[in-house]
Amino acid sequence: MKLIDGKNISEKVLKEIKLSVDDRLKCNLKVPHLAAILVGDDGASKTYVDSKIKACKRVGFKSSLFKLDDSITEIELISQIQNINDNDDIDGFIVQLPLPRHIDQEKILNKVSPDKDVDGFHPNNYGKMTLGIDTFLPATPAGIIELIERSEIQTEGKKCLVIGRSQIVGRPISILLSQNKSFGNSTVTVAHSRSKDLEKLCLESDIIISAIGIPEFIKGDMIKKGSSIIDVGITRVKDPLSPKGYRITGDVDFKSVSSKVGYITPVPGGVGPMTISMLLKNTLKACEISD
Ligand code: GUN
C-alpha cells in the first residue's frame, strides 16, 4: 500500500507558487491578489476561508476577505461582486459556498467575471473545462488530478468509478478523467444516490474517487486488490476518545481498505490540503493572464 501524502504534495505546490511570486517581485510585477466573499457565519465555511487566507500569506499573495451578513439581499451581494469584478487590483475571487437559502447560487456564480473565477464555477469556465479548453479548473478535482499525476497512478484504459455527481467534485472529476489527456483516458462510471449494485461497481474498479460524505462507507470487501482509492469525504463523527469529542473521517474505512489497495489518500491529509493549493495556483494563473 502506498499512502498518497496530500499534505506533502500540497506543500510542494505551495513552494512552487511562492517561487513564482518571488520571480514576479524580481521583475517588478504585481503580487497575485485573491479575495473571498463569505456570507453568514457557518462555522465550516469560516474555517475554510480562513485557511485560504492563511495560505495566501504563506506564498506572498495579497488577500481580502469580504464578510457579509446572512441577511444580505441578492441585489446587494451582486453589487459587491460587481465591485470586485471592477477592482483591477484583485486578480481572482471566490464566493464561499453554501450561500444562505434565500440567495440563488446559480444566479450569483453567473455574476463572477469569468476572468476572475478562480473556483472555475462560472458556466463559461465549466463549459471550457468540459470541452477540454484550458481554463480555471475547480480546485478539488484539479487537486485530485495533481495527486494522481504526482503519484504516477496510471489512468489510461483503467476503470474509474466516481461516487457522487456534485457540481464541485463528482461531475467535473468524471469529465476530466475521461478526457484525452495525459491524466485521463479512463473509462469512467459515475455512481450516485439512485445507482444500483454499488458494491459490484466498486469491486470492478481500478480507481475509485469517492465524494459522497458518508463516513467509512467503503469497506475492504468492496474493493479490488491493488486498486487506487481517492477519498474526498470529510465528515465530523463523534468520538468520545478524542479531546475535541469528534474526529474527521472520510468515505473510506481506512482500516479494512488500506491493506488491499495499491494507493490510498488519507483523511485528513489527502485531498483536503490540495484544494487550497490549487485555488492559489488558479489565482497565480489569473494574475499572469492579466499582466
Ligand atoms: N464550498 C465547498 N467547497 C468549495 C469550493 O471549492 N469553493 C467555494 N467557493 N465554496 C466551497
mmCIF file with all atom_site columns, N, CA and C in Angstrom, residues 12-13 36 44 58 60 64 69 78 101 115 120 126 129 154-155 200 232 236 250 256 258-259 277 286 289:
data_model
loop_
_atom_site.group_PDB
_atom_site.id
_atom_site.type_symbol
_atom_site.label_atom_id
_atom_site.label_alt_id
_atom_site.label_comp_id
_atom_site.label_asym_id
_atom_site.label_entity_id
_atom_site.label_seq_id
_atom_site.pdbx_PDB_ins_code
_atom_site.Cartn_x
_atom_site.Cartn_y
_atom_site.Cartn_z
_atom_site.occupancy
_atom_site.B_iso_or_equiv
_atom_site.pdbx_formal_charge
_atom_site.auth_seq_id
_atom_site.auth_comp_id
_atom_site.auth_asym_id
_atom_site.auth_atom_id
_atom_site.pdbx_PDB_model_num
ATOM 1  N N  . LYS A 1 12  ? 4.589   21.089 -1.635  1.00 0.00 ? 12  LYS A N  1
ATOM 2  C CA . LYS A 1 12  ? 5.438   21.252 -2.829  1.00 0.00 ? 12  LYS A CA 1
ATOM 3  C C  . LYS A 1 12  ? 4.815   22.256 -3.794  1.00 0.00 ? 12  LYS A C  1
ATOM 4  N N  . VAL A 1 13  ? 3.495   22.139 -3.993  1.00 0.00 ? 13  VAL A N  1
ATOM 5  C CA . VAL A 1 13  ? 2.805   23.068 -4.912  1.00 0.00 ? 13  VAL A CA 1
ATOM 6  C C  . VAL A 1 13  ? 2.903   24.489 -4.363  1.00 0.00 ? 13  VAL A C  1
ATOM 7  N N  . ALA A 1 36  ? -12.034 36.784 -1.087  1.00 0.00 ? 36  ALA A N  1
ATOM 8  C CA . ALA A 1 36  ? -13.082 35.801 -0.765  1.00 0.00 ? 36  ALA A CA 1
ATOM 9  C C  . ALA A 1 36  ? -14.287 36.530 -0.205  1.00 0.00 ? 36  ALA A C  1
ATOM 10 N N  . ALA A 1 44  ? -17.996 25.883 9.375   1.00 0.00 ? 44  ALA A N  1
ATOM 11 C CA . ALA A 1 44  ? -17.108 25.174 8.444   1.00 0.00 ? 44  ALA A CA 1
ATOM 12 C C  . ALA A 1 44  ? -16.627 26.124 7.348   1.00 0.00 ? 44  ALA A C  1
ATOM 13 N N  . ARG A 1 58  ? 1.241   32.726 3.209   1.00 0.00 ? 58  ARG A N  1
ATOM 14 C CA . ARG A 1 58  ? 2.410   31.835 3.103   1.00 0.00 ? 58  ARG A CA 1
ATOM 15 C C  . ARG A 1 58  ? 3.128   31.958 1.766   1.00 0.00 ? 58  ARG A C  1
ATOM 16 N N  . GLY A 1 60  ? 2.958   34.604 -0.225  1.00 0.00 ? 60  GLY A N  1
ATOM 17 C CA . GLY A 1 60  ? 3.235   36.005 -0.556  1.00 0.00 ? 60  GLY A CA 1
ATOM 18 C C  . GLY A 1 60  ? 2.160   36.679 -1.382  1.00 0.00 ? 60  GLY A C  1
ATOM 19 N N  . SER A 1 64  ? -7.953  39.504 0.424   1.00 0.00 ? 64  SER A N  1
ATOM 20 C CA . SER A 1 64  ? -9.005  40.346 1.011   1.00 0.00 ? 64  SER A CA 1
ATOM 21 C C  . SER A 1 64  ? -10.181 39.453 1.348   1.00 0.00 ? 64  SER A C  1
ATOM 22 N N  . ASP A 1 69  ? -23.193 39.917 6.073   1.00 0.00 ? 69  ASP A N  1
ATOM 23 C CA . ASP A 1 69  ? -24.214 39.376 6.962   1.00 0.00 ? 69  ASP A CA 1
ATOM 24 C C  . ASP A 1 69  ? -25.159 38.441 6.186   1.00 0.00 ? 69  ASP A C  1
ATOM 25 N N  . ILE A 1 78  ? -24.823 40.926 -5.342  1.00 0.00 ? 78  ILE A N  1
ATOM 26 C CA . ILE A 1 78  ? -24.413 41.108 -6.744  1.00 0.00 ? 78  ILE A CA 1
ATOM 27 C C  . ILE A 1 78  ? -23.627 42.415 -6.893  1.00 0.00 ? 78  ILE A C  1
ATOM 28 N N  . ARG A 1 101 ? -30.101 30.266 2.086   1.00 0.00 ? 101 ARG A N  1
ATOM 29 C CA . ARG A 1 101 ? -31.142 29.709 1.214   1.00 0.00 ? 101 ARG A CA 1
ATOM 30 C C  . ARG A 1 101 ? -31.891 30.739 0.373   1.00 0.00 ? 101 ARG A C  1
ATOM 31 N N  . ASP A 1 115 ? -13.007 35.883 -15.947 1.00 0.00 ? 115 ASP A N  1
ATOM 32 C CA . ASP A 1 115 ? -11.545 36.100 -15.874 1.00 0.00 ? 115 ASP A CA 1
ATOM 33 C C  . ASP A 1 115 ? -11.027 36.044 -14.443 1.00 0.00 ? 115 ASP A C  1
ATOM 34 N N  . GLY A 1 120 ? -13.555 28.285 -10.859 1.00 0.00 ? 120 GLY A N  1
ATOM 35 C CA . GLY A 1 120 ? -13.942 27.568 -12.084 1.00 0.00 ? 120 GLY A CA 1
ATOM 36 C C  . GLY A 1 120 ? -15.409 27.193 -12.129 1.00 0.00 ? 120 GLY A C  1
ATOM 37 N N  . TYR A 1 126 ? -16.766 26.385 -16.776 1.00 0.00 ? 126 TYR A N  1
ATOM 38 C CA . TYR A 1 126 ? -17.214 24.990 -16.663 1.00 0.00 ? 126 TYR A CA 1
ATOM 39 C C  . TYR A 1 126 ? -17.359 24.383 -18.062 1.00 0.00 ? 126 TYR A C  1
ATOM 40 N N  . MET A 1 129 ? -13.939 23.734 -19.488 1.00 0.00 ? 129 MET A N  1
ATOM 41 C CA . MET A 1 129 ? -13.387 22.505 -18.888 1.00 0.00 ? 129 MET A CA 1
ATOM 42 C C  . MET A 1 129 ? -13.984 21.280 -19.588 1.00 0.00 ? 129 MET A C  1
ATOM 43 N N  . GLN A 1 154 ? -1.448  5.323  -13.050 1.00 0.00 ? 154 GLN A N  1
ATOM 44 C CA . GLN A 1 154 ? -1.834  5.211  -14.464 1.00 0.00 ? 154 GLN A CA 1
ATOM 45 C C  . GLN A 1 154 ? -3.359  5.250  -14.590 1.00 0.00 ? 154 GLN A C  1
ATOM 46 N N  . THR A 1 155 ? -3.853  6.114  -15.464 1.00 0.00 ? 155 THR A N  1
ATOM 47 C CA . THR A 1 155 ? -5.305  6.223  -15.640 1.00 0.00 ? 155 THR A CA 1
ATOM 48 C C  . THR A 1 155 ? -5.763  5.666  -16.995 1.00 0.00 ? 155 THR A C  1
ATOM 49 N N  . LYS A 1 200 ? -20.805 -3.930 -6.473  1.00 0.00 ? 200 LYS A N  1
ATOM 50 C CA . LYS A 1 200 ? -20.302 -4.594 -7.684  1.00 0.00 ? 200 LYS A CA 1
ATOM 51 C C  . LYS A 1 200 ? -19.457 -3.590 -8.489  1.00 0.00 ? 200 LYS A C  1
ATOM 52 N N  . VAL A 1 232 ? -12.556 11.749 -1.004  1.00 0.00 ? 232 VAL A N  1
ATOM 53 C CA . VAL A 1 232 ? -12.832 13.198 -0.947  1.00 0.00 ? 232 VAL A CA 1
ATOM 54 C C  . VAL A 1 232 ? -13.715 13.535 0.258   1.00 0.00 ? 232 VAL A C  1
ATOM 55 N N  . ARG A 1 236 ? -17.318 15.059 10.147  1.00 0.00 ? 236 ARG A N  1
ATOM 56 C CA . ARG A 1 236 ? -17.037 15.015 11.590  1.00 0.00 ? 236 ARG A CA 1
ATOM 57 C C  . ARG A 1 236 ? -17.870 13.918 12.208  1.00 0.00 ? 236 ARG A C  1
ATOM 58 N N  . GLY A 1 250 ? -13.211 10.059 6.447   1.00 0.00 ? 250 GLY A N  1
ATOM 59 C CA . GLY A 1 250 ? -13.569 10.100 5.031   1.00 0.00 ? 250 GLY A CA 1
ATOM 60 C C  . GLY A 1 250 ? -14.676 9.113  4.703   1.00 0.00 ? 250 GLY A C  1
ATOM 61 N N  . SER A 1 256 ? -9.898  -1.275 6.995   1.00 0.00 ? 256 SER A N  1
ATOM 62 C CA . SER A 1 256 ? -10.120 -2.507 6.219   1.00 0.00 ? 256 SER A CA 1
ATOM 63 C C  . SER A 1 256 ? -9.683  -2.360 4.763   1.00 0.00 ? 256 SER A C  1
ATOM 64 N N  . SER A 1 258 ? -7.096  -0.213 3.528   1.00 0.00 ? 258 SER A N  1
ATOM 65 C CA . SER A 1 258 ? -5.685  0.102  3.248   1.00 0.00 ? 258 SER A CA 1
ATOM 66 C C  . SER A 1 258 ? -4.819  -1.137 2.987   1.00 0.00 ? 258 SER A C  1
ATOM 67 N N  . SER A 1 259 ? -5.163  -2.282 3.597   1.00 0.00 ? 259 SER A N  1
ATOM 68 C CA . SER A 1 259 ? -4.320  -3.460 3.386   1.00 0.00 ? 259 SER A CA 1
ATOM 69 C C  . SER A 1 259 ? -4.517  -4.070 1.992   1.00 0.00 ? 259 SER A C  1
ATOM 70 N N  . SER A 1 277 ? -4.176  24.633 -2.330  1.00 0.00 ? 277 SER A N  1
ATOM 71 C CA . SER A 1 277 ? -3.031  24.955 -3.184  1.00 0.00 ? 277 SER A CA 1
ATOM 72 C C  . SER A 1 277 ? -3.463  25.129 -4.647  1.00 0.00 ? 277 SER A C  1
ATOM 73 N N  . ALA A 1 286 ? -4.538  33.555 -13.034 1.00 0.00 ? 286 ALA A N  1
ATOM 74 C CA . ALA A 1 286 ? -5.359  34.740 -13.347 1.00 0.00 ? 286 ALA A CA 1
ATOM 75 C C  . ALA A 1 286 ? -4.495  35.983 -13.379 1.00 0.00 ? 286 ALA A C  1
ATOM 76 N N  . ILE A 1 289 ? -2.276  35.987 -16.505 1.00 0.00 ? 289 ILE A N  1
ATOM 77 C CA . ILE A 1 289 ? -3.051  36.303 -17.715 1.00 0.00 ? 289 ILE A CA 1
ATOM 78 C C  . ILE A 1 289 ? -3.294  37.819 -17.822 1.00 0.00 ? 289 ILE A C  1
#
